[in-house]
CSV table of C-alpha atoms in Angstrom, one decimal:
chain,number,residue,atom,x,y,z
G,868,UNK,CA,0.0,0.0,0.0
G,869,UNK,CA,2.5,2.5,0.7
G,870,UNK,CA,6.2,2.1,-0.9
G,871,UNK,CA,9.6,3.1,-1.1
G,872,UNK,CA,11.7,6.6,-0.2
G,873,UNK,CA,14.7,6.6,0.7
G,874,UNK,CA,16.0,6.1,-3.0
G,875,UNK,CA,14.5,9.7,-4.2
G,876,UNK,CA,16.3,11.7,-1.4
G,877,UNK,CA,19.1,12.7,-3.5
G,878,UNK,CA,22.6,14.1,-3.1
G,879,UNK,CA,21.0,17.8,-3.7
G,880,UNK,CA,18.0,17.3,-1.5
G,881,UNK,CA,20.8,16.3,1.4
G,882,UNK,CA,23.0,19.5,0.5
G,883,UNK,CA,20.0,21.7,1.0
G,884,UNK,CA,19.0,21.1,4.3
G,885,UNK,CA,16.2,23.9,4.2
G,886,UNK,CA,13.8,24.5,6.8
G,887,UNK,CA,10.4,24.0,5.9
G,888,UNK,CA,8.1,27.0,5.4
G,889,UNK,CA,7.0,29.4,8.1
G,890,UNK,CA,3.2,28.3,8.8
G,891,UNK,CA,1.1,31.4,8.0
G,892,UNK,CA,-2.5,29.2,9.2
G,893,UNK,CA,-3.3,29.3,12.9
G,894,UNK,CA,-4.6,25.7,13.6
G,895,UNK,CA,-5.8,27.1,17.0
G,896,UNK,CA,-8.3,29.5,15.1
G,897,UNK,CA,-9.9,26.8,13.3
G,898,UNK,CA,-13.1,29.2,12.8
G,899,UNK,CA,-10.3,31.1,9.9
G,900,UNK,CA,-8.6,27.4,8.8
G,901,UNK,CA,-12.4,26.5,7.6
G,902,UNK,CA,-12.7,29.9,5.9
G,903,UNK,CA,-10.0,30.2,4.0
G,904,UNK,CA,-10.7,26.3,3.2
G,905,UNK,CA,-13.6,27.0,1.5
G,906,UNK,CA,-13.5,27.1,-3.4
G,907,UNK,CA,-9.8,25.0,-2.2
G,908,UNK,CA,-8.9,22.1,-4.2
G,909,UNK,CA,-6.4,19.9,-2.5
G,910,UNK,CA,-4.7,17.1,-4.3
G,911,UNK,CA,-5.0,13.9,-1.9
G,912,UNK,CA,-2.2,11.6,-3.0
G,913,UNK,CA,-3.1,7.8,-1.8
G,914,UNK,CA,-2.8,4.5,-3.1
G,915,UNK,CA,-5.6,3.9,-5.7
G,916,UNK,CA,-5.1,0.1,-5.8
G,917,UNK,CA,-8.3,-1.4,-4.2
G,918,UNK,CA,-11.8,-0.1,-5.3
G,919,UNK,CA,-13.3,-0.1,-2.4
G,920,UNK,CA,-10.8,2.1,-0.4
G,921,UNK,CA,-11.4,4.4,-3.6
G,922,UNK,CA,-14.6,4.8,-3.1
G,923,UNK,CA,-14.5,5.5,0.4
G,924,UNK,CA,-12.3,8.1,-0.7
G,925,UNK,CA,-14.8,9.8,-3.2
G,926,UNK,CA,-17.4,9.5,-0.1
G,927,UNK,CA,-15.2,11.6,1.8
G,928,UNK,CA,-14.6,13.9,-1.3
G,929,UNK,CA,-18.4,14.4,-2.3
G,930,UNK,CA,-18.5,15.2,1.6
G,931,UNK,CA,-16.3,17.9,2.0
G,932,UNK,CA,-17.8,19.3,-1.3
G,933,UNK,CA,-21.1,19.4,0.1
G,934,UNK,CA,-20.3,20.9,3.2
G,935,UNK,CA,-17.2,22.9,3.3
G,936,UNK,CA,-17.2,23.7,-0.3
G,937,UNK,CA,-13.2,21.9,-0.9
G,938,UNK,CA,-12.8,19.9,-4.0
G,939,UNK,CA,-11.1,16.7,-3.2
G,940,UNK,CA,-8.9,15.0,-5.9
G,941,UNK,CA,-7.6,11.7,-5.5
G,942,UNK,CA,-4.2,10.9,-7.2
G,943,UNK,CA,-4.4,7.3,-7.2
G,944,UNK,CA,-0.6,6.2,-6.8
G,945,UNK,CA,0.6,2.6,-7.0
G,946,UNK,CA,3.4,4.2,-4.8
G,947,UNK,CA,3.7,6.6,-2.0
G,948,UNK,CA,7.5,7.0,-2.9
G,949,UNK,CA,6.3,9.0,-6.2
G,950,UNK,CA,4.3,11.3,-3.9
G,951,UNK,CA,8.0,11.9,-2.1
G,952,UNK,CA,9.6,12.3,-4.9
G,953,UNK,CA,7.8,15.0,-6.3
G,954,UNK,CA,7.9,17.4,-3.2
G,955,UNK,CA,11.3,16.8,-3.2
G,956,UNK,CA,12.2,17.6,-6.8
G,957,UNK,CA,9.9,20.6,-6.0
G,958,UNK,CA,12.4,21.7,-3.0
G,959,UNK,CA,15.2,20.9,-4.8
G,960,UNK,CA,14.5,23.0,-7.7
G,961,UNK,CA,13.4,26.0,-4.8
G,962,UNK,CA,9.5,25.8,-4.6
G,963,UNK,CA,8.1,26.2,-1.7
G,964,UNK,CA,5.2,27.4,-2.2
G,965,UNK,CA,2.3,26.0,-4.3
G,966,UNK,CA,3.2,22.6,-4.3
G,967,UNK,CA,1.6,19.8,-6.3
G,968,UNK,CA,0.9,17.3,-3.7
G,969,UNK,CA,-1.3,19.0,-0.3
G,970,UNK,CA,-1.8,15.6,1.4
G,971,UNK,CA,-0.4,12.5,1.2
G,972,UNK,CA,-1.5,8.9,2.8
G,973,UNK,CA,1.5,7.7,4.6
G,974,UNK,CA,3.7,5.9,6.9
G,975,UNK,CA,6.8,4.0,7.6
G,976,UNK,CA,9.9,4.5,5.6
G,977,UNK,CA,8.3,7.2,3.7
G,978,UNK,CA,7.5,9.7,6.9
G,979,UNK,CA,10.7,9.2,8.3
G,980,UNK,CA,12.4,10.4,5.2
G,981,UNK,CA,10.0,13.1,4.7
G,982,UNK,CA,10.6,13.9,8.5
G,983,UNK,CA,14.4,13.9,7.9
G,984,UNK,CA,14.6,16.0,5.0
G,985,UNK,CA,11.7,18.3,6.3
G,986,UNK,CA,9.7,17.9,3.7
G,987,UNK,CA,6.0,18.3,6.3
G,988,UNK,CA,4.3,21.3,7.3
G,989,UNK,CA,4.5,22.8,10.7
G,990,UNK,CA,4.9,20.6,14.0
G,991,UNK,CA,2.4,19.4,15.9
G,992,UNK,CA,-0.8,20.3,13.8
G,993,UNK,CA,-2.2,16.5,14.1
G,994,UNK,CA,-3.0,16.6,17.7
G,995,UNK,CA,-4.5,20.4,17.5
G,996,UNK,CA,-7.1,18.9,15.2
G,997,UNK,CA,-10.6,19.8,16.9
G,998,UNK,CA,-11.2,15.5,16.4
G,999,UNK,CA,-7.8,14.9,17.8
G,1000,UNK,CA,-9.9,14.7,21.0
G,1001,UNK,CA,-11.4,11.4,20.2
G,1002,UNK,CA,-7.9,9.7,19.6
G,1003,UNK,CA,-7.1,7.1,21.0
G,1004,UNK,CA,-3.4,7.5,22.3
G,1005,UNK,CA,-3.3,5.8,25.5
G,1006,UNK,CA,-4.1,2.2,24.7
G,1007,UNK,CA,-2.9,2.7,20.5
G,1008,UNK,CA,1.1,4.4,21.0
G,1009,UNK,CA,1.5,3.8,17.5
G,1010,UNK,CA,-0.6,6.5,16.6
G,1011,UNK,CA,2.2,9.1,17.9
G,1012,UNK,CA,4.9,6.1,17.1
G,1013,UNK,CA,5.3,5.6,13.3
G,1014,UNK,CA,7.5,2.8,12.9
G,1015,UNK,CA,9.7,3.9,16.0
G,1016,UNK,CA,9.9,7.8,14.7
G,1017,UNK,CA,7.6,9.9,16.7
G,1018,UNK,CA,5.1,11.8,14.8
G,1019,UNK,CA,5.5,15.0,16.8
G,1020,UNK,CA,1.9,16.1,15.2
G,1021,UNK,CA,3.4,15.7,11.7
G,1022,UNK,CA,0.8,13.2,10.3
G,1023,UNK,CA,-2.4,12.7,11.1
G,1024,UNK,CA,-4.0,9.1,12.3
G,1025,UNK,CA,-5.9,7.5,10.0
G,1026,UNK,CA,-6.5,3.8,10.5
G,1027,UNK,CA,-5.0,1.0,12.8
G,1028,UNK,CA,-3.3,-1.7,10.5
G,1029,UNK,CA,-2.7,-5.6,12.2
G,1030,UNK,CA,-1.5,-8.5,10.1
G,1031,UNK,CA,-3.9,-11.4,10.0
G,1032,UNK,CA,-3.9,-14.7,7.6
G,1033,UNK,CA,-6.8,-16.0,6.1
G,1034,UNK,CA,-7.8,-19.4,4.5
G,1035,UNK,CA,-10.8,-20.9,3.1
G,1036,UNK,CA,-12.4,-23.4,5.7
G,1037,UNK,CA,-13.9,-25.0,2.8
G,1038,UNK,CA,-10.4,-26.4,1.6
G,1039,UNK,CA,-8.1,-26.1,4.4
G,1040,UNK,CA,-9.3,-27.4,7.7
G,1041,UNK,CA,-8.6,-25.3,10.6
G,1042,UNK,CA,-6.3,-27.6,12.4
G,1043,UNK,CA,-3.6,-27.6,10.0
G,1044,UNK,CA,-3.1,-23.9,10.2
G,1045,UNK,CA,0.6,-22.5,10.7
G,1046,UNK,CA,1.0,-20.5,14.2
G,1047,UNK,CA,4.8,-18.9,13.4
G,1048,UNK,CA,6.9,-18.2,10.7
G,1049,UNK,CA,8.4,-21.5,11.2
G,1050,UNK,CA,5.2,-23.2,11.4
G,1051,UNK,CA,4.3,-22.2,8.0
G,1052,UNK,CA,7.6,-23.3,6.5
G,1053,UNK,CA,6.7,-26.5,7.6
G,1054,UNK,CA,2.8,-26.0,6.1
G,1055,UNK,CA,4.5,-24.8,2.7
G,1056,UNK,CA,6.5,-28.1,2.9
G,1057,UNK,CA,3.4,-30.4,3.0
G,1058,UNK,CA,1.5,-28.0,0.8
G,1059,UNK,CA,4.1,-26.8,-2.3
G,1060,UNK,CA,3.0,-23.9,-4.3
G,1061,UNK,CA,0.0,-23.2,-2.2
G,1062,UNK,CA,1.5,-20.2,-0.3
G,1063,UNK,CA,3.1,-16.9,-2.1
G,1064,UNK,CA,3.5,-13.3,-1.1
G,1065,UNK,CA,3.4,-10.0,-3.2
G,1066,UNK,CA,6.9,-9.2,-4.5
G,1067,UNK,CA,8.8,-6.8,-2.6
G,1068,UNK,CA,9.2,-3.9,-2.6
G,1069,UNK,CA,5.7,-3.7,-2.7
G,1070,UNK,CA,4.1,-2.9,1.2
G,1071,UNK,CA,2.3,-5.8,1.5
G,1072,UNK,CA,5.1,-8.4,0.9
G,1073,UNK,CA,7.7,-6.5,2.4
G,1074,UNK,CA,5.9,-6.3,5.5
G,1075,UNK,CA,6.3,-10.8,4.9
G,1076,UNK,CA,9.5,-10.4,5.3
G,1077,UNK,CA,9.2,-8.2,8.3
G,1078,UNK,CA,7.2,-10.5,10.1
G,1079,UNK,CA,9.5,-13.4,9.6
G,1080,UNK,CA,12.7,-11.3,10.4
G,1081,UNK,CA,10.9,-9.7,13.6
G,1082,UNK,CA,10.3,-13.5,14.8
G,1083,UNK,CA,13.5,-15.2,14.0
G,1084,UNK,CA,16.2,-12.2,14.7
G,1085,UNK,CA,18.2,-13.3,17.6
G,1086,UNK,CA,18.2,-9.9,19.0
G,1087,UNK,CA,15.1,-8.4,18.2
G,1088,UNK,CA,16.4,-5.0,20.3
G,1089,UNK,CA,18.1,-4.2,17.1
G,1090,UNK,CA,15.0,-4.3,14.9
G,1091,UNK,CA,14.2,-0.6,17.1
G,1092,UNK,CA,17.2,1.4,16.0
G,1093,UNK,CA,18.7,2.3,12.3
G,1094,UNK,CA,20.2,-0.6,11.0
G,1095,UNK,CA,24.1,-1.2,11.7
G,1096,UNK,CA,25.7,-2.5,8.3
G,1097,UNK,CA,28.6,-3.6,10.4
G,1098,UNK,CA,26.3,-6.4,11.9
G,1099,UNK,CA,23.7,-6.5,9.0
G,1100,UNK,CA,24.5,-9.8,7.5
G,1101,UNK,CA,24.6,-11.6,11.1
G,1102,UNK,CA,21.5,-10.1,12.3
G,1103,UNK,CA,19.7,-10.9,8.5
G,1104,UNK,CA,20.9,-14.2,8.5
G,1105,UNK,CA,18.2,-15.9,9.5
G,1106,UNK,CA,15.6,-14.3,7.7
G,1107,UNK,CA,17.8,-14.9,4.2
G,1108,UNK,CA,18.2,-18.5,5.5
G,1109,UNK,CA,14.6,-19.6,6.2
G,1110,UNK,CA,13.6,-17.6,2.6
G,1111,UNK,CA,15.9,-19.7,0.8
G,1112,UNK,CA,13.9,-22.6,2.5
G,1113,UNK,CA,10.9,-21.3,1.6
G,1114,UNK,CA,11.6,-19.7,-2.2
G,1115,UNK,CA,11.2,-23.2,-4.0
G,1116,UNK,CA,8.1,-24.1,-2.0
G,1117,UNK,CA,6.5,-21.1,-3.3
G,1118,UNK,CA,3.5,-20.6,-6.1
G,1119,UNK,CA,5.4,-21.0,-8.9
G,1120,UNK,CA,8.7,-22.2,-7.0
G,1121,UNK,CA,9.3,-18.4,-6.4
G,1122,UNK,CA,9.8,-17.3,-10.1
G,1123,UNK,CA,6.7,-15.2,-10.2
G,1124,UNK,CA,5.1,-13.2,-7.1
G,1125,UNK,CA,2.0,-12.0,-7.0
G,1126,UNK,CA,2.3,-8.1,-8.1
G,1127,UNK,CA,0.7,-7.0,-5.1
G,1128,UNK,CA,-2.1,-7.9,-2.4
G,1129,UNK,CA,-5.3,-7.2,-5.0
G,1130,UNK,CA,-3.2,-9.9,-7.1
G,1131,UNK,CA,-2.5,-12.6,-4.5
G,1132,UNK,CA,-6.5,-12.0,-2.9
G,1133,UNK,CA,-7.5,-12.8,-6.7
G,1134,UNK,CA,-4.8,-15.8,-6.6
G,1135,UNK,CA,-6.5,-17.5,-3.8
G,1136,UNK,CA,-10.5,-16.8,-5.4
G,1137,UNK,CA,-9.4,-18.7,-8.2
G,1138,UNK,CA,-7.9,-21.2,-5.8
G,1139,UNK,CA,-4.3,-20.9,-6.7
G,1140,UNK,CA,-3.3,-20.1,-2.7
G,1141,UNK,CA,-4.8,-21.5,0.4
G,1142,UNK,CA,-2.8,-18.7,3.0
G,1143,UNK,CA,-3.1,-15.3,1.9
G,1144,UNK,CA,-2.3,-12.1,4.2
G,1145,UNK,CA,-3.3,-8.7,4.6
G,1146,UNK,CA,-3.1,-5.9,7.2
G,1147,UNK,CA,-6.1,-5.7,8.1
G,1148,UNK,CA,-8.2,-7.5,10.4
G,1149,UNK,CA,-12.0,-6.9,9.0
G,1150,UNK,CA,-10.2,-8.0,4.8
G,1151,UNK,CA,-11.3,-11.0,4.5
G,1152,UNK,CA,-15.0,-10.3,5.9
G,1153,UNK,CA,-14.9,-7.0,3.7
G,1154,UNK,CA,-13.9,-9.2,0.5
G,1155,UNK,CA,-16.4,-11.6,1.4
G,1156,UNK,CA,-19.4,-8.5,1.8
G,1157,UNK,CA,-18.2,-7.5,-1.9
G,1158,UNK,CA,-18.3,-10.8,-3.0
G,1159,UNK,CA,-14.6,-11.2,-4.1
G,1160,UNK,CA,-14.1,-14.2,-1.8
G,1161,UNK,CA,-16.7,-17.1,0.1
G,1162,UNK,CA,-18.2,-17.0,2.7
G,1163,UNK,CA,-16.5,-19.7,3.7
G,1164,UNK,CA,-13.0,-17.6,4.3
G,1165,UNK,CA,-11.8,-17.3,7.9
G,1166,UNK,CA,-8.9,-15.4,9.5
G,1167,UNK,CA,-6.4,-16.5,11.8
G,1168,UNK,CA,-2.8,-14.9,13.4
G,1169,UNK,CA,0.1,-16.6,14.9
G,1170,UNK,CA,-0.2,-16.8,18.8
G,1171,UNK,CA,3.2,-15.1,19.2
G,1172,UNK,CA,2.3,-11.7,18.0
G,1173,UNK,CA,1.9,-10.9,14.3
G,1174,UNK,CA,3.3,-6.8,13.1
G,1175,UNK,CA,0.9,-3.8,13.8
G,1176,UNK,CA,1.0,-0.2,13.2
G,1177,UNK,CA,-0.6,2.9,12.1
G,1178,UNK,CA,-1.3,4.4,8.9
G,1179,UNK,CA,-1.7,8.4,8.7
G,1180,UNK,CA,-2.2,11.8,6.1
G,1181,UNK,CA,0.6,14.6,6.3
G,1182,UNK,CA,0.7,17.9,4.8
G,1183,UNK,CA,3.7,18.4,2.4
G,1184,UNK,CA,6.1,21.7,3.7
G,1185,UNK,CA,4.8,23.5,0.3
G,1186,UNK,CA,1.2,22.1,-0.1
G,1187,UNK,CA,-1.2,24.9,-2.2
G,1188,UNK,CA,-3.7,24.1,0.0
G,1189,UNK,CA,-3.2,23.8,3.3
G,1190,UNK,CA,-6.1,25.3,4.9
G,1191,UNK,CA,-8.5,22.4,2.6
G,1192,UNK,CA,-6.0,19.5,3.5
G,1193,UNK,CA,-6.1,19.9,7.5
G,1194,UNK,CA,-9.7,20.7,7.0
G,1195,UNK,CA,-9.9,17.0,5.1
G,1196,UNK,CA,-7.4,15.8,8.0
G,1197,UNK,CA,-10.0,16.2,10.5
G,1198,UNK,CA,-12.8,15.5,8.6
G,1199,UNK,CA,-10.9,11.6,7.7
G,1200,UNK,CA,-11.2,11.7,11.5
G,1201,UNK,CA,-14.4,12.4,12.4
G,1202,UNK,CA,-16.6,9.7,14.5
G,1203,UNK,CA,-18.7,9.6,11.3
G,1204,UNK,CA,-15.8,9.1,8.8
G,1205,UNK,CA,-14.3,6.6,11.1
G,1206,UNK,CA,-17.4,4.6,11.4
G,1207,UNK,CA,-18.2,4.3,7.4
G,1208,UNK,CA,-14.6,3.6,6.9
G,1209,UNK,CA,-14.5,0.6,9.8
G,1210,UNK,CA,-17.7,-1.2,8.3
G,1211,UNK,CA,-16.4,-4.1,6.2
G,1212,UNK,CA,-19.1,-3.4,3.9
G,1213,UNK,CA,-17.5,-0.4,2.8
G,1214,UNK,CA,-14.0,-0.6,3.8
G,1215,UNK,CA,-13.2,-2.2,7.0
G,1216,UNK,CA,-10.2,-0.5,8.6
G,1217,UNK,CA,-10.3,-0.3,12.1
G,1218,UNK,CA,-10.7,2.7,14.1
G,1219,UNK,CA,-7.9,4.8,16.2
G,1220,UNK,CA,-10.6,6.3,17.9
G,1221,UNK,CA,-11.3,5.6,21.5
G,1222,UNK,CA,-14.7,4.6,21.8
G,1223,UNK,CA,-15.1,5.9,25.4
G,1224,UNK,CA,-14.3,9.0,24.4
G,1225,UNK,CA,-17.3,9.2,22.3
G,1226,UNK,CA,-20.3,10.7,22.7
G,1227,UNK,CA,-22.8,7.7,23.6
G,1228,UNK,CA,-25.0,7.9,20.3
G,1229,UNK,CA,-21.7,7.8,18.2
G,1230,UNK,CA,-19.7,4.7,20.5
G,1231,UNK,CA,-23.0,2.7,20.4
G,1232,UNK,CA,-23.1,3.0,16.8
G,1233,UNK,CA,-19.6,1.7,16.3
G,1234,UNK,CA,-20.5,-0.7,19.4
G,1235,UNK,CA,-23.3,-2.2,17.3
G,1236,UNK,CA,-21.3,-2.5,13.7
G,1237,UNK,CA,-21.4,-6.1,12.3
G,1238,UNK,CA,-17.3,-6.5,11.6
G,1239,UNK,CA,-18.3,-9.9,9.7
G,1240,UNK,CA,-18.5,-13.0,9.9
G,1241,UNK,CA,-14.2,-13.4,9.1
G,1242,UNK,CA,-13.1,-10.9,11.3
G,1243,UNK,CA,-11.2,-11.7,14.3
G,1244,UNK,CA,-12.3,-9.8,17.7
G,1245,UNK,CA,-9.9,-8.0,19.7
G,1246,UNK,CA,-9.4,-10.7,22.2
G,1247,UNK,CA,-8.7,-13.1,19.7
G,1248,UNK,CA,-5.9,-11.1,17.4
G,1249,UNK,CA,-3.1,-11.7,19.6
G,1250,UNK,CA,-0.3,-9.5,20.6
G,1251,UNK,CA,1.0,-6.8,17.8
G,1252,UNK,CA,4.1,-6.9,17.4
G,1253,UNK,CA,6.5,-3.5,17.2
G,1254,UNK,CA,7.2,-2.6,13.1
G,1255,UNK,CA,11.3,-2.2,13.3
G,1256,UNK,CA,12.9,1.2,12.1
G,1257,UNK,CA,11.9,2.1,8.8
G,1258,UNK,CA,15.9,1.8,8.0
G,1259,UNK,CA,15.4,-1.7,8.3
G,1260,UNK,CA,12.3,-2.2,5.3
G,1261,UNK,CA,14.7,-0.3,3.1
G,1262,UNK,CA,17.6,-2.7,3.5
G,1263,UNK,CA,16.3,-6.1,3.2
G,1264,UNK,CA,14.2,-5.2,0.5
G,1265,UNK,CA,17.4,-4.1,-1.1
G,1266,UNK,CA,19.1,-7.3,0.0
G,1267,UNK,CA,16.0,-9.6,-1.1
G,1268,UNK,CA,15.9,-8.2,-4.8
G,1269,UNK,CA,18.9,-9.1,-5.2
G,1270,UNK,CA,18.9,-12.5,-3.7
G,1271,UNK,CA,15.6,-13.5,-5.3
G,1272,UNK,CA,13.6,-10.5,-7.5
G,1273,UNK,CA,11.7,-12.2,-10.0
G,1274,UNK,CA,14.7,-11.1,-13.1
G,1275,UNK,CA,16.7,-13.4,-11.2
């Protein structure tokens, strides 16, 4: 869902080393941010790759229209590293004003680099949001955590992200279901070709590898600070070991990956899989609503923890239209936005709203939404485990292309 960054910083983007522009909008005065929001188009740059997050997306659009007159445009990316890469060609080349991208859907890698570089608007504008007061950020740290970097108000939460499995209890019997990383080496044993994962380094499959290295790294205190490259090899060893184990008991013996998690949720309705993944718990009982999968799918998560994390909007340094974008920001996190967006009918990503800090109409309503009949309760998906520094995604992605990209 949301790619690669690091690559676009380039040597001139380093040499600059600008600060970003001054705010001139006082988000305490949000009377004036809705005013001056109002005939705005803001260019909302997400990944367009499933159609029913895209039309949650014109929802929210047709929404603000209505009632805060701000055109909403959705630049469907198949990468949140192009979104990066524009704002910084546009500082390199000096513009910081007027900028082409005003919000972005983000996290990880990307966020840290944008963070680094200085590429987001003013501090601390996320939790000055009039909504921020619903957020949950006592019993969720990850919505001020983004993959170890503090958010320091940069980005604004969005949705809470868990990885879960899922298999159809129609072919597979329950029984036999992997419960580690290990586990479902041996499971790909018995069952060759069965099991496959979106080729990295797109977010879904890279975030495979991340659960495999977060389980079998012998010190996982490492996984929490940039990577050392003095060490790199040692600490990555297992991970590159147990993939070589796995590679030739993939779909295709490993010389074709599914392009990304649409493709490999396809691959397994046409019965090619029997394990898929996503990172999201209410997927499979959303797919199932839209009738891309049976009814007959189930989910299921290791018992030791499987990752989870935080997905959030920023507001580029130079964004045209910042006013629109944090007035869209808050919206995304309005009780009524977050309650569309967590019914599986529609979407089904969970909430980072605390529901006791709800007003009782609005917490009942999300208290009495069906999540489906696939979807894992709370009690039941395990421990989340910590997503390692974003240094870490960048380097065994580079390190698994060349052991086993698809040319090879």
């Amino acid at each position: 869902m949301i790619g690669r960054a690091r690559q676009f910083i380039t040597a001139a983007m380093l040499a600059l080393g600008l600060a970003g522009e001054a705010a001139a909008i006082d988000v305490n005065d949000w009377n004036s941010v809705v005013a001056e929001a109002r005939g705005q188009t803001i260019y909302f740059n997400a990944w367009g790759g499933a159609e029913n997050i895209n039309a949650y997306i014109k929802w929210a659009g047709d929404e603000m229209k209505a009632r805060y007159g701000v055109t909403v445009v959705h630049v469907k990316l198949d990468d949140t590293a192009k979104a990066v890469a524009t704002v910084v060609a546009e500082k390199s080349a000096g513009k910081d004003r007027d900028g082409a991208v005003d919000l972005i859907w983000i996290n990880g890698e990307n966020f840290a680099a944008m963070k680094r570089e200085r590429l987001l608007f003013s501090p601390d504008w996320a939790t000055k949001l009039p909504n921020w007061v619903y957020v949950d950020h006592e019993s969720k740290p990850t919505v001020l955590t983004d993959f170890t970097i503090a958010t320091g108000g940069l980005e604004s939460p969005w949705g809470g992200a868990k990885l879960v499995f899922f298999y159809d209890s129609a072919r597979t019997a329950g029984g036999e279901l992997p419960d580690s990383a290990a586990d479902l080496l041996k499971w790909a044993e018995a069952n060759t070709g069965r099991f496959s994962y979106p080729q990295p380094p797109d977010f879904t499959g890279s975030s495979f590898l991340k659960q495999v290295l977060t389980e079998l790294i012998h010190d996982k205190t490492k996984l929490q600070k940039p990577v050392d490259e003095a060490t790199f090899a040692a600490d990555a060893a297992p991970l590159f070991a147990y993939l070589d184990k796995l590679t030739p008991l993939l779909w295709r013996k490993g010389k074709a990956y599914p392009q990304n998690y649409p493709d490999m949720k396809q691959k397994f309705a046409d019965g090619e899989l029997d394990i898929i993944f996503a990172f999201n718990p209410a997927e499979a009982s959303a797919a199932i609503a839209n009738g891309e999968l049976p009814d007959s799918v189930r989910s299921f998560v290791f018992s030791g923890g499987t990752l989870g994390n935080t997905h959030f909007v920023a507001i580029p340094y130079n964004a045209s239209a910042k006013a629109g974008a944090l007035l869209f920001a808050n919206f995304l996190l309005s009780p009524e936005a977050q309650l569309r967006k967590q019914d599986p009918k529609i979407w089904g990503d969970p909430t980072v709203l605390s529901l006791a800090r709800l007003p009782a109409a609005e917490r009942q309503a999300f208290e009495a939404l069906d999540l489906g009949v696939a979807t894992l309760g709370p009690d039941q998906l395990g421990p989340a485990l910590d997503e390692p520094h974003p240094d870490w995604m960048t380097r065994i992605e580079a390190e698994w292309i060349r052991r086993y990209g698809a040319a090879n």
